[in-house]
Structures are given as structure tokens and as C-alpha cells.
PDB file of C-alpha atoms and ligand atoms in Angstrom:
ATOM      1  CA  MET A 281      98.106 -19.097  13.940  1.00  0.00           C
ATOM      2  CA  ARG A 282      96.343 -22.393  14.394  1.00  0.00           C
ATOM      3  CA  ARG A 283      95.320 -24.767  11.216  1.00  0.00           C
ATOM      4  CA  GLY A 284      93.222 -27.404  12.553  1.00  0.00           C
ATOM      5  CA  ILE A 285      91.041 -30.069  11.250  1.00  0.00           C
ATOM      6  CA  ASN A 286      87.795 -31.885  12.625  1.00  0.00           C
ATOM      7  CA  LEU A 287      87.833 -35.559  13.068  1.00  0.00           C
ATOM      8  CA  GLY A 288      84.064 -35.986  12.523  1.00  0.00           C
ATOM      9  CA  ASN A 289      81.840 -38.957  12.336  1.00  0.00           C
ATOM     10  CA  ARG A 290      83.767 -41.032  14.731  1.00  0.00           C
ATOM     11  CA  LEU A 291      83.128 -40.407  18.373  1.00  0.00           C
ATOM     12  CA  ASP A 292      80.071 -38.326  17.466  1.00  0.00           C
ATOM     13  CA  ALA A 293      78.646 -41.276  15.226  1.00  0.00           C
ATOM     14  CA  LEU A 294      76.055 -43.703  16.339  1.00  0.00           C
ATOM     15  CA  PRO A 295      77.317 -46.212  16.978  1.00  0.00           C
ATOM     16  CA  ALA A 296      80.457 -44.488  18.026  1.00  0.00           C
ATOM     17  CA  ARG A 297      83.615 -45.424  16.147  1.00  0.00           C
ATOM     18  CA  PRO A 298      87.196 -44.899  17.548  1.00  0.00           C
ATOM     19  CA  VAL A 299      89.432 -42.395  15.682  1.00  0.00           C
ATOM     20  CA  PRO A 300      92.134 -44.393  14.026  1.00  0.00           C
ATOM     21  CA  ASP A 301      95.512 -43.701  15.740  1.00  0.00           C
ATOM     22  CA  ALA A 302      97.307 -43.336  12.433  1.00  0.00           C
ATOM     23  CA  TRP A 303      95.023 -40.254  11.475  1.00  0.00           C
ATOM     24  CA  PHE A 304      96.996 -38.268  14.008  1.00  0.00           C
ATOM     25  CA  ASP A 305     100.279 -38.810  12.243  1.00  0.00           C
ATOM     26  CA  LEU A 306      98.612 -38.214   8.921  1.00  0.00           C
ATOM     27  CA  VAL A 307      97.147 -34.722   9.941  1.00  0.00           C
ATOM     28  CA  ARG A 308     100.235 -33.683  11.829  1.00  0.00           C
ATOM     29  CA  ASP A 309     102.612 -34.681   8.921  1.00  0.00           C
ATOM     30  CA  ALA A 310     100.449 -32.815   6.456  1.00  0.00           C
ATOM     31  CA  GLY A 311     100.948 -29.506   8.565  1.00  0.00           C
ATOM     32  CA  PHE A 312      97.657 -29.325  10.805  1.00  0.00           C
ATOM     33  CA  ASP A 313      98.705 -28.346  14.416  1.00  0.00           C
ATOM     34  CA  THR A 314      95.055 -28.770  15.826  1.00  0.00           C
ATOM     35  CA  VAL A 315      92.481 -31.325  15.872  1.00  0.00           C
ATOM     36  CA  ARG A 316      88.795 -31.146  17.058  1.00  0.00           C
ATOM     37  CA  LEU A 317      87.127 -34.322  18.425  1.00  0.00           C
ATOM     38  CA  PRO A 318      83.336 -34.210  18.150  1.00  0.00           C
ATOM     39  CA  VAL A 319      82.070 -36.544  20.850  1.00  0.00           C
ATOM     40  CA  ARG A 320      78.527 -37.433  21.510  1.00  0.00           C
ATOM     41  CA  TRP A 321      78.697 -37.714  25.328  1.00  0.00           C
ATOM     42  CA  SER A 322      75.097 -37.410  25.719  1.00  0.00           C
ATOM     43  CA  ALA A 323      74.770 -41.004  24.170  1.00  0.00           C
ATOM     44  CA  HIS A 324      77.130 -42.471  26.597  1.00  0.00           C
ATOM     45  CA  ALA A 325      76.195 -41.290  30.043  1.00  0.00           C
ATOM     46  CA  ALA A 326      73.671 -42.107  32.580  1.00  0.00           C
ATOM     47  CA  ALA A 327      70.351 -40.281  32.220  1.00  0.00           C
ATOM     48  CA  THR A 328      70.264 -39.223  35.848  1.00  0.00           C
ATOM     49  CA  ALA A 329      72.710 -37.573  38.340  1.00  0.00           C
ATOM     50  CA  PRO A 330      75.663 -37.791  38.679  1.00  0.00           C
ATOM     51  CA  TYR A 331      75.450 -38.676  34.955  1.00  0.00           C
ATOM     52  CA  THR A 332      78.240 -41.264  34.964  1.00  0.00           C
ATOM     53  CA  LEU A 333      80.185 -41.466  31.759  1.00  0.00           C
ATOM     54  CA  ASP A 334      80.027 -44.851  30.079  1.00  0.00           C
ATOM     55  CA  GLY A 335      83.464 -46.497  30.774  1.00  0.00           C
ATOM     56  CA  PRO A 336      84.399 -48.190  27.472  1.00  0.00           C
ATOM     57  CA  PHE A 337      83.148 -45.116  25.493  1.00  0.00           C
ATOM     58  CA  ALA A 338      85.073 -42.534  27.768  1.00  0.00           C
ATOM     59  CA  ALA A 339      88.222 -44.990  27.242  1.00  0.00           C
ATOM     60  CA  ALA A 340      87.720 -44.663  23.512  1.00  0.00           C
ATOM     61  CA  VAL A 341      87.860 -40.856  23.854  1.00  0.00           C
ATOM     62  CA  ASP A 342      90.786 -41.032  26.249  1.00  0.00           C
ATOM     63  CA  GLY A 343      92.624 -42.894  23.429  1.00  0.00           C
ATOM     64  CA  ALA A 344      91.976 -40.093  20.907  1.00  0.00           C
ATOM     65  CA  VAL A 345      92.779 -37.156  23.231  1.00  0.00           C
ATOM     66  CA  ASP A 346      96.136 -38.819  24.413  1.00  0.00           C
ATOM     67  CA  GLY A 347      96.975 -39.965  20.789  1.00  0.00           C
ATOM     68  CA  ALA A 348      96.552 -36.332  19.479  1.00  0.00           C
ATOM     69  CA  LEU A 349      98.365 -34.815  22.670  1.00  0.00           C
ATOM     70  CA  ARG A 350     101.262 -37.335  22.108  1.00  0.00           C
ATOM     71  CA  ARG A 351     101.670 -35.836  18.573  1.00  0.00           C
ATOM     72  CA  GLY A 352     101.782 -32.355  19.902  1.00  0.00           C
ATOM     73  CA  LEU A 353      98.494 -31.322  18.604  1.00  0.00           C
ATOM     74  CA  THR A 354      96.272 -28.915  20.241  1.00  0.00           C
ATOM     75  CA  THR A 355      93.142 -31.101  20.918  1.00  0.00           C
ATOM     76  CA  ILE A 356      89.562 -29.840  21.247  1.00  0.00           C
ATOM     77  CA  VAL A 357      86.922 -32.082  22.806  1.00  0.00           C
ATOM     78  CA  ASP A 358      83.288 -30.791  22.688  1.00  0.00           C
ATOM     79  CA  VAL A 359      79.829 -32.127  23.363  1.00  0.00           C
ATOM     80  CA  HIS A 360      78.261 -32.873  19.912  1.00  0.00           C
ATOM     81  CA  HIS A 361      74.943 -33.799  18.805  1.00  0.00           C
ATOM     82  CA  TYR A 362      73.310 -33.492  21.985  1.00  0.00           C
ATOM     83  CA  ASP A 363      69.862 -33.376  20.068  1.00  0.00           C
ATOM     84  CA  ALA A 364      67.700 -33.624  23.185  1.00  0.00           C
ATOM     85  CA  ILE A 365      68.945 -30.352  24.759  1.00  0.00           C
ATOM     86  CA  GLN A 366      68.064 -28.456  21.593  1.00  0.00           C
ATOM     87  CA  THR A 367      64.314 -29.488  21.724  1.00  0.00           C
ATOM     88  CA  ALA A 368      63.947 -29.679  25.630  1.00  0.00           C
ATOM     89  CA  PRO A 369      66.636 -27.426  27.289  1.00  0.00           C
ATOM     90  CA  GLY A 370      64.883 -27.188  30.485  1.00  0.00           C
ATOM     91  CA  ALA A 371      64.947 -31.046  31.029  1.00  0.00           C
ATOM     92  CA  HIS A 372      68.557 -31.483  29.906  1.00  0.00           C
ATOM     93  CA  ALA A 373      70.219 -28.411  31.323  1.00  0.00           C
ATOM     94  CA  ASP A 374      71.319 -30.118  34.427  1.00  0.00           C
ATOM     95  CA  ARG A 375      72.600 -33.099  32.545  1.00  0.00           C
ATOM     96  CA  LEU A 376      74.965 -30.812  30.403  1.00  0.00           C
ATOM     97  CA  VAL A 377      76.318 -29.300  33.527  1.00  0.00           C
ATOM     98  CA  GLY A 378      76.823 -32.735  35.004  1.00  0.00           C
ATOM     99  CA  LEU A 379      78.297 -34.094  32.017  1.00  0.00           C
ATOM    100  CA  TRP A 380      80.808 -31.364  32.023  1.00  0.00           C
ATOM    101  CA  ALA A 381      81.651 -31.858  35.737  1.00  0.00           C
ATOM    102  CA  GLY A 382      82.611 -35.605  34.817  1.00  0.00           C
ATOM    103  CA  ILE A 383      84.473 -34.743  31.554  1.00  0.00           C
ATOM    104  CA  ALA A 384      86.521 -31.882  33.010  1.00  0.00           C
ATOM    105  CA  ALA A 385      87.519 -33.901  36.248  1.00  0.00           C
ATOM    106  CA  ARG A 386      88.486 -36.745  33.827  1.00  0.00           C
ATOM    107  CA  TYR A 387      90.860 -34.718  31.762  1.00  0.00           C
ATOM    108  CA  ALA A 388      92.100 -32.157  34.472  1.00  0.00           C
ATOM    109  CA  ASP A 389      95.522 -33.660  34.542  1.00  0.00           C
ATOM    110  CA  ARG A 390      96.004 -33.326  30.762  1.00  0.00           C
ATOM    111  CA  SER A 391      98.350 -30.776  29.200  1.00  0.00           C
ATOM    112  CA  PRO A 392      97.108 -27.240  28.427  1.00  0.00           C
ATOM    113  CA  ALA A 393      97.031 -28.346  24.796  1.00  0.00           C
ATOM    114  CA  LEU A 394      93.682 -29.942  25.505  1.00  0.00           C
ATOM    115  CA  TRP A 395      90.805 -27.500  25.232  1.00  0.00           C
ATOM    116  CA  LEU A 396      87.082 -27.938  25.994  1.00  0.00           C
ATOM    117  CA  GLU A 397      84.079 -26.717  24.252  1.00  0.00           C
ATOM    118  CA  PRO A 398      80.684 -27.109  26.207  1.00  0.00           C
ATOM    119  CA  LEU A 399      78.255 -27.651  23.276  1.00  0.00           C
ATOM    120  CA  ASN A 400      78.299 -27.645  19.514  1.00  0.00           C
ATOM    121  CA  GLU A 401      75.853 -25.476  17.824  1.00  0.00           C
ATOM    122  CA  PRO A 402      73.146 -24.563  20.358  1.00  0.00           C
ATOM    123  CA  HIS A 403      69.846 -24.042  18.425  1.00  0.00           C
ATOM    124  CA  GLY A 404      66.204 -24.796  18.377  1.00  0.00           C
ATOM    125  CA  ALA A 405      64.537 -24.355  21.644  1.00  0.00           C
ATOM    126  CA  LEU A 406      67.866 -23.459  23.271  1.00  0.00           C
ATOM    127  CA  ASP A 407      67.825 -19.938  22.352  1.00  0.00           C
ATOM    128  CA  THR A 408      70.261 -17.013  23.023  1.00  0.00           C
ATOM    129  CA  PRO A 409      69.041 -16.171  26.671  1.00  0.00           C
ATOM    130  CA  GLN A 410      68.677 -19.798  27.528  1.00  0.00           C
ATOM    131  CA  TRP A 411      72.198 -20.617  26.167  1.00  0.00           C
ATOM    132  CA  ASN A 412      73.764 -17.454  27.733  1.00  0.00           C
ATOM    133  CA  ALA A 413      72.557 -18.609  31.111  1.00  0.00           C
ATOM    134  CA  LEU A 414      73.516 -22.404  30.583  1.00  0.00           C
ATOM    135  CA  LEU A 415      76.931 -21.632  29.265  1.00  0.00           C
ATOM    136  CA  ARG A 416      77.665 -19.981  32.576  1.00  0.00           C
ATOM    137  CA  ARG A 417      76.713 -23.076  34.469  1.00  0.00           C
ATOM    138  CA  ALA A 418      78.638 -25.324  32.182  1.00  0.00           C
ATOM    139  CA  LEU A 419      81.836 -23.310  32.436  1.00  0.00           C
ATOM    140  CA  ALA A 420      81.425 -23.233  36.297  1.00  0.00           C
ATOM    141  CA  ALA A 421      81.384 -27.093  36.403  1.00  0.00           C
ATOM    142  CA  ILE A 422      84.551 -27.008  34.198  1.00  0.00           C
ATOM    143  CA  ARG A 423      86.058 -24.404  36.419  1.00  0.00           C
ATOM    144  CA  ALA A 424      85.328 -26.417  39.585  1.00  0.00           C
ATOM    145  CA  ALA A 425      87.637 -29.111  38.369  1.00  0.00           C
ATOM    146  CA  ASP A 426      90.032 -27.201  36.114  1.00  0.00           C
ATOM    147  CA  PRO A 427      90.604 -23.545  36.598  1.00  0.00           C
ATOM    148  CA  ASP A 428      92.876 -22.574  33.836  1.00  0.00           C
ATOM    149  CA  ARG A 429      91.890 -24.767  31.030  1.00  0.00           C
ATOM    150  CA  THR A 430      91.026 -23.105  27.516  1.00  0.00           C
ATOM    151  CA  VAL A 431      87.327 -23.356  26.980  1.00  0.00           C
ATOM    152  CA  LEU A 432      85.866 -22.450  23.479  1.00  0.00           C
ATOM    153  CA  ILE A 433      82.139 -21.285  23.539  1.00  0.00           C
ATOM    154  CA  GLY A 434      80.047 -20.271  20.623  1.00  0.00           C
ATOM    155  CA  PRO A 435      76.782 -18.511  20.085  1.00  0.00           C
ATOM    156  CA  ALA A 436      73.283 -19.677  19.556  1.00  0.00           C
ATOM    157  CA  PRO A 437      72.009 -20.417  17.182  1.00  0.00           C
ATOM    158  CA  MET A 438      74.417 -22.593  15.309  1.00  0.00           C
ATOM    159  CA  ASN A 439      77.603 -20.834  16.376  1.00  0.00           C
ATOM    160  CA  ASP A 440      76.596 -18.473  13.626  1.00  0.00           C
ATOM    161  CA  ILE A 441      78.919 -15.386  13.104  1.00  0.00           C
ATOM    162  CA  HIS A 442      75.927 -12.866  12.914  1.00  0.00           C
ATOM    163  CA  ALA A 443      74.832 -14.239  16.349  1.00  0.00           C
ATOM    164  CA  LEU A 444      78.258 -13.435  18.039  1.00  0.00           C
ATOM    165  CA  PRO A 445      77.351  -9.896  19.321  1.00  0.00           C
ATOM    166  CA  ARG A 446      74.688 -11.579  21.425  1.00  0.00           C
ATOM    167  CA  LEU A 447      76.937 -14.321  22.944  1.00  0.00           C
ATOM    168  CA  GLU A 448      77.546 -13.224  26.688  1.00  0.00           C
ATOM    169  CA  LEU A 449      80.789 -14.792  27.756  1.00  0.00           C
ATOM    170  CA  PRO A 450      81.848 -14.560  31.611  1.00  0.00           C
ATOM    171  CA  ALA A 451      85.008 -12.779  32.361  1.00  0.00           C
ATOM    172  CA  ASP A 452      87.508 -15.485  32.255  1.00  0.00           C
ATOM    173  CA  ALA A 453      90.959 -15.099  30.899  1.00  0.00           C
ATOM    174  CA  HIS A 454      90.749 -18.830  29.410  1.00  0.00           C
ATOM    175  CA  VAL A 455      87.462 -18.537  27.530  1.00  0.00           C
ATOM    176  CA  ARG A 456      87.381 -17.857  23.768  1.00  0.00           C
ATOM    177  CA  ALA A 457      84.594 -17.416  21.411  1.00  0.00           C
ATOM    178  CA  THR A 458      84.150 -19.850  18.678  1.00  0.00           C
ATOM    179  CA  VAL A 459      81.848 -19.657  15.396  1.00  0.00           C
ATOM    180  CA  HIS A 460      81.301 -21.933  12.419  1.00  0.00           C
ATOM    181  CA  TYR A 461      81.384 -20.394   8.909  1.00  0.00           C
ATOM    182  CA  TYR A 462      79.322 -22.024   5.950  1.00  0.00           C
ATOM    183  CA  ALA A 463      78.158 -19.153   3.953  1.00  0.00           C
ATOM    184  CA  PRO A 464      76.512 -19.001   1.403  1.00  0.00           C
ATOM    185  CA  LEU A 465      74.734 -22.144   2.794  1.00  0.00           C
ATOM    186  CA  ARG A 466      73.098 -22.894  -0.484  1.00  0.00           C
ATOM    187  CA  PHE A 467      76.531 -23.401  -1.948  1.00  0.00           C
ATOM    188  CA  THR A 468      78.276 -25.264   1.008  1.00  0.00           C
ATOM    189  CA  HIS A 469      75.243 -27.385   1.864  1.00  0.00           C
ATOM    190  CA  GLN A 470      73.620 -28.009  -1.360  1.00  0.00           C
ATOM    191  CA  GLY A 471      71.865 -31.427  -1.398  1.00  0.00           C
ATOM    192  CA  ALA A 472      72.552 -31.991   2.373  1.00  0.00           C
ATOM    193  CA  PRO A 473      69.835 -34.285   3.669  1.00  0.00           C
ATOM    194  CA  TRP A 474      69.975 -32.808   7.143  1.00  0.00           C
ATOM    195  CA  VAL A 475      69.409 -29.146   6.000  1.00  0.00           C
ATOM    196  CA  ASP A 476      65.830 -28.105   5.251  1.00  0.00           C
ATOM    197  CA  GLY A 477      65.231 -27.212   1.719  1.00  0.00           C
ATOM    198  CA  ALA A 478      68.773 -28.164   0.735  1.00  0.00           C
ATOM    199  CA  ASP A 479      67.408 -30.751  -1.721  1.00  0.00           C
ATOM    200  CA  ARG A 480      66.457 -27.817  -3.900  1.00  0.00           C
ATOM    201  CA  TRP A 481      69.821 -26.442  -3.970  1.00  0.00           C
ATOM    202  CA  HIS A 482      71.876 -28.051  -6.778  1.00  0.00           C
ATOM    203  CA  ASP A 483      74.349 -26.774  -9.288  1.00  0.00           C
ATOM    204  CA  VAL A 484      75.338 -23.899  -7.270  1.00  0.00           C
ATOM    205  CA  GLY A 485      78.732 -22.800  -8.025  1.00  0.00           C
ATOM    206  CA  TRP A 486      81.137 -20.375  -6.204  1.00  0.00           C
ATOM    207  CA  GLY A 487      83.858 -18.103  -7.291  1.00  0.00           C
ATOM    208  CA  GLY A 488      84.091 -18.578 -11.055  1.00  0.00           C
ATOM    209  CA  ASP A 489      82.636 -20.526 -14.121  1.00  0.00           C
ATOM    210  CA  GLY A 490      79.981 -18.107 -15.248  1.00  0.00           C
ATOM    211  CA  ARG A 491      79.522 -16.458 -11.899  1.00  0.00           C
ATOM    212  CA  ASP A 492      80.781 -13.063 -10.615  1.00  0.00           C
ATOM    213  CA  GLY A 493      83.769 -14.552  -8.762  1.00  0.00           C
ATOM    214  CA  ASP A 494      84.759 -11.042  -7.336  1.00  0.00           C
ATOM    215  CA  ALA A 495      81.269 -10.602  -5.835  1.00  0.00           C
ATOM    216  CA  ASP A 496      81.490 -14.052  -4.246  1.00  0.00           C
ATOM    217  CA  ARG A 497      84.766 -13.277  -2.858  1.00  0.00           C
ATOM    218  CA  ALA A 498      83.943  -9.918  -1.648  1.00  0.00           C
ATOM    219  CA  ALA A 499      80.831 -11.160   0.383  1.00  0.00           C
ATOM    220  CA  VAL A 500      83.064 -13.840   2.208  1.00  0.00           C
ATOM    221  CA  THR A 501      85.683 -11.365   2.797  1.00  0.00           C
ATOM    222  CA  ALA A 502      83.242  -9.030   4.283  1.00  0.00           C
ATOM    223  CA  ASP A 503      81.957 -11.490   6.813  1.00  0.00           C
ATOM    224  CA  LEU A 504      85.312 -12.461   7.972  1.00  0.00           C
ATOM    225  CA  GLU A 505      86.450  -8.874   8.392  1.00  0.00           C
ATOM    226  CA  ARG A 506      83.456  -8.262  10.390  1.00  0.00           C
ATOM    227  CA  LEU A 507      84.192 -11.323  12.508  1.00  0.00           C
ATOM    228  CA  ALA A 508      87.885 -10.461  12.971  1.00  0.00           C
ATOM    229  CA  ALA A 509      86.627  -7.071  14.550  1.00  0.00           C
ATOM    230  CA  HIS A 510      85.480  -9.194  17.431  1.00  0.00           C
ATOM    231  CA  GLY A 511      89.074 -10.128  18.130  1.00  0.00           C
ATOM    232  CA  ALA A 512      90.703 -13.696  18.516  1.00  0.00           C
ATOM    233  CA  VAL A 513      87.586 -15.813  17.611  1.00  0.00           C
ATOM    234  CA  PHE A 514      88.199 -19.410  16.930  1.00  0.00           C
ATOM    235  CA  VAL A 515      86.661 -20.572  13.549  1.00  0.00           C
ATOM    236  CA  GLY A 516      85.972 -24.091  14.669  1.00  0.00           C
ATOM    237  CA  GLU A 517      84.254 -25.428  11.650  1.00  0.00           C
ATOM    238  CA  PHE A 518      84.103 -24.301   7.802  1.00  0.00           C
ATOM    239  CA  GLY A 519      83.808 -26.652   4.575  1.00  0.00           C
ATOM    240  CA  THR A 520      81.673 -27.869   1.821  1.00  0.00           C
ATOM    241  CA  TYR A 521      79.737 -30.844   1.317  1.00  0.00           C
ATOM    242  CA  GLU A 522      80.811 -33.099  -1.381  1.00  0.00           C
ATOM    243  CA  ARG A 523      77.689 -32.430  -3.550  1.00  0.00           C
ATOM    244  CA  ALA A 524      79.158 -29.051  -4.788  1.00  0.00           C
ATOM    245  CA  ASP A 525      81.687 -28.986  -7.647  1.00  0.00           C
ATOM    246  CA  LEU A 526      85.107 -29.631  -6.782  1.00  0.00           C
ATOM    247  CA  ALA A 527      86.523 -26.527  -8.460  1.00  0.00           C
ATOM    248  CA  SER A 528      83.996 -24.314  -6.565  1.00  0.00           C
ATOM    249  CA  ARG A 529      84.855 -26.134  -3.308  1.00  0.00           C
ATOM    250  CA  VAL A 530      88.460 -25.463  -3.831  1.00  0.00           C
ATOM    251  CA  ARG A 531      88.132 -21.873  -4.656  1.00  0.00           C
ATOM    252  CA  TRP A 532      85.860 -21.412  -1.650  1.00  0.00           C
ATOM    253  CA  THR A 533      88.221 -23.176   0.739  1.00  0.00           C
ATOM    254  CA  ALA A 534      91.361 -21.423  -0.515  1.00  0.00           C
ATOM    255  CA  HIS A 535      89.584 -17.957  -0.110  1.00  0.00           C
ATOM    256  CA  VAL A 536      88.149 -18.586   3.378  1.00  0.00           C
ATOM    257  CA  ARG A 537      91.327 -20.108   4.536  1.00  0.00           C
ATOM    258  CA  GLY A 538      93.385 -17.329   2.856  1.00  0.00           C
ATOM    259  CA  GLU A 539      91.195 -14.729   4.399  1.00  0.00           C
ATOM    260  CA  LEU A 540      91.456 -16.332   7.831  1.00  0.00           C
ATOM    261  CA  ASP A 541      95.096 -16.297   7.603  1.00  0.00           C
ATOM    262  CA  ARG A 542      95.328 -12.812   6.450  1.00  0.00           C
ATOM    263  CA  LEU A 543      93.185 -11.664   9.409  1.00  0.00           C
ATOM    264  CA  GLY A 544      95.035 -13.737  11.943  1.00  0.00           C
ATOM    265  CA  LEU A 545      92.098 -15.928  12.904  1.00  0.00           C
ATOM    266  CA  ASP A 546      92.777 -19.592  13.963  1.00  0.00           C
ATOM    267  CA  TRP A 547      90.753 -22.126  12.060  1.00  0.00           C
ATOM    268  CA  CYS A 548      89.799 -25.751  12.120  1.00  0.00           C
ATOM    269  CA  TYR A 549      88.339 -27.186   8.878  1.00  0.00           C
ATOM    270  CA  TRP A 550      85.176 -29.500   8.649  1.00  0.00           C
ATOM    271  CA  ASP A 551      86.563 -32.075   8.101  1.00  0.00           C
ATOM    272  CA  PHE A 552      89.056 -34.703   7.666  1.00  0.00           C
ATOM    273  CA  ALA A 553      87.402 -37.968   6.323  1.00  0.00           C
ATOM    274  CA  THR A 554      83.716 -37.419   5.999  1.00  0.00           C
ATOM    275  CA  ASP A 555      81.549 -36.339   3.245  1.00  0.00           C
ATOM    276  CA  PHE A 556      83.064 -32.989   3.615  1.00  0.00           C
ATOM    277  CA  GLY A 557      86.424 -34.457   3.700  1.00  0.00           C
ATOM    278  CA  VAL A 558      89.826 -33.387   2.525  1.00  0.00           C
ATOM    279  CA  TYR A 559      90.945 -37.046   3.157  1.00  0.00           C
ATOM    280  CA  ASP A 560      89.562 -40.088   1.229  1.00  0.00           C
ATOM    281  CA  PRO A 561      89.643 -42.956   3.707  1.00  0.00           C
ATOM    282  CA  ALA A 562      88.766 -45.684   1.186  1.00  0.00           C
ATOM    283  CA  ALA A 563      91.579 -44.610  -1.218  1.00  0.00           C
ATOM    284  CA  GLY A 564      93.948 -43.939   1.767  1.00  0.00           C
ATOM    285  CA  ALA A 565      94.765 -40.540   0.070  1.00  0.00           C
ATOM    286  CA  TRP A 566      94.406 -36.770   0.377  1.00  0.00           C
ATOM    287  CA  ARG A 567      92.166 -35.040  -2.021  1.00  0.00           C
ATOM    288  CA  GLU A 568      95.070 -32.967  -3.066  1.00  0.00           C
ATOM    289  CA  PRO A 569      93.069 -29.900  -4.425  1.00  0.00           C
ATOM    290  CA  LEU A 570      91.374 -29.390  -1.199  1.00  0.00           C
ATOM    291  CA  ARG A 571      94.600 -30.153   0.890  1.00  0.00           C
ATOM    292  CA  LYS A 572      96.356 -27.538  -1.111  1.00  0.00           C
ATOM    293  CA  ALA A 573      93.658 -25.060  -0.720  1.00  0.00           C
ATOM    294  CA  LEU A 574      94.100 -25.630   3.164  1.00  0.00           C
ATOM    295  CA  LEU A 575      97.974 -26.016   3.423  1.00  0.00           C
ATOM    296  CA  PRO A 576      99.405 -24.432   0.365  1.00  0.00           C
TER     297      PRO A 576
HETATM  298  C1  BGC B 717      77.889 -31.804  11.988  1.00  0.00           C
HETATM  299  C2  BGC B 717      78.010 -32.437  10.847  1.00  0.00           C
HETATM  300  C3  BGC B 717      77.932 -31.652   9.620  1.00  0.00           C
HETATM  301  C4  BGC B 717      78.608 -30.315   9.602  1.00  0.00           C
HETATM  302  C5  BGC B 717      78.382 -29.526   8.496  1.00  0.00           C
HETATM  303  C6  BGC B 717      78.785 -30.397  12.073  1.00  0.00           C
HETATM  304  O1  BGC B 717      78.606 -29.668  13.235  1.00  0.00           O
HETATM  305  O2  BGC B 717      78.309 -32.507  13.254  1.00  0.00           O
HETATM  306  O3  BGC B 717      77.119 -33.583  10.880  1.00  0.00           O
HETATM  307  O4  BGC B 717      78.224 -32.429   8.501  1.00  0.00           O
HETATM  308  O5  BGC B 717      78.503 -29.813  10.938  1.00  0.00           O
HETATM  309  O6  BGC B 717      76.920 -29.284   8.464  1.00  0.00           O
END
């Protein structure tokens, strides 16, 4: 069972910010065994073939990868926030494949504890048929440099659990499906400025305080049991935006995490230190109720 955490809004931010090395000790000492590093490679590589990676940026990613591996953490590197491929997949497909040729070659000598993930949350114009075709090409580029590395691939749109049956994974012993879980969205993303309509969602509780907590929990359990029927799917993100009340956030987090553990599904919380975070970087302290919900 893997218990992971995303280190978001660093290498995926604009401008990018390095991941503080001390964070790897913090998360490992807390009991996490896995970190996911969201990386906005698309903003730090040439626009034309061979899509050369920007040297100083790639060195910052190397620093995070090696800092995490040195702590014995399973470490996931993705392509995150490649917004242009979601609006114009035809114009960007070759570039995604080329980026992966470069990234996979760069990390081919790292330990098997480094995993790769071709694209976070394909969506928009990058629909299911196009993604199913493109993921094969991205995987082939990785395989040309690195035949046995674990590769996580999630469905379009948005790595949604309900889209999983339409994900077409190539036969490859080292490929695993990944999904993100944020249901119900009007609870987990209430007030989130990047979600259409979320400004109308407020004071949405979960799991108690005047709600039918059993019904809330049963809905999540049903989702996750359906998910587990697909086998060893990796839950690469789940979490709640800070706008929801803390008691509900803690109940949701504890229930989702508990069900994933019960069902034997590896997970990776979103995230460490952003507005979803289980850690408050300004205070230099864990948000204890959330931490305990993840690592009781
Ligand atoms: C995005 C974050 C967002 C989170 C939850 C991630 O994939 O990169 O910006 O906060 O999902 O919506």
C-alpha cells in the first residue's frame, strides 16, 4: 500500500519554484512513502523539435527527483498544466511525444522508484479517442529510452473515475491506470476560482452537521468500490479546497483514505502545502486534523 502526497504549486507554478529539500524529510518522517511532483515541462522546453528541455529548469526537477529518491520515496514525475494541448491537441501532440523522449532519456538511469506519468488530466479538445491514440505514442517514446519503468496513465477527461472504462492502455507489464477523486465536486471545490460555477457553491458540508452523513459516506464508498473492481488503480489526487469547513474536510479525507486503504488502492493526496494542503508552510506546521485523517 502506498501513501503519497503531491508537492503542488512548485515545479508546476509560473514562475516555477524549486521544491524545498527539507520537505522530503518532512513528508517521509510523517509516514508518507510516495511523492508526486507536478511539473510544467511545456513552459520550459523549445517549441520546435527536438523540444530541448530548458537546462536550469530541468536541473531543478533533477534536484527534486534526486532529493526524493535519496529519502527512499517512490517519486512520480508528470507533465502538468500543459494547457495548450487541451485546446489544440493536433498542434501539440508531436511536442508531448518529443518532451517524453527527452524526459525519459534524462531519467533512464534513475532507480525503479521513479515513475513517470505522461499527462495530468487530459480534457477539453483532447477527447477520449485522441488521448487513447496519443498516450500510445507518448508511452512508445518513453519505452524507446526506458523499457521497464513504471508509467501511470489516466483517462480523459480529467482522470475521472467514471471515464476509466474508456481508457485504452497498451499491453505493458509496467503501465498502471491512475485516476483523481474529488467527488462530490461541489463540496471539494466550493469557491474554487478555476472551476466553472464553483462561486455559487458555498457552505456545502459533508458527512455530518445536519447532513445525512451515512448517505454521504455510502456514495463515496460506492464510487471507490466500483473503482477497485478495475484492479490496482493508482489514485493520484484526492483532496479538498480550503474553502470547505475543516470538520467536513477532515471527515471526507478520513473516509476516502480509509476506504482506499480497505480496498487496497494506493493513493496520493492533493496536496502538501497549497490551498488544499495538509501542511501550513507559513506556520511551519502540519494541519493536524488533516494529517491524522491521512496517517492515523
Ligand atoms: C491542479 C491544481 C488543483 C487541483 C485540484 C490539480 O491537478 O494542478 O491546480 O488545485 O488539481 O483541482
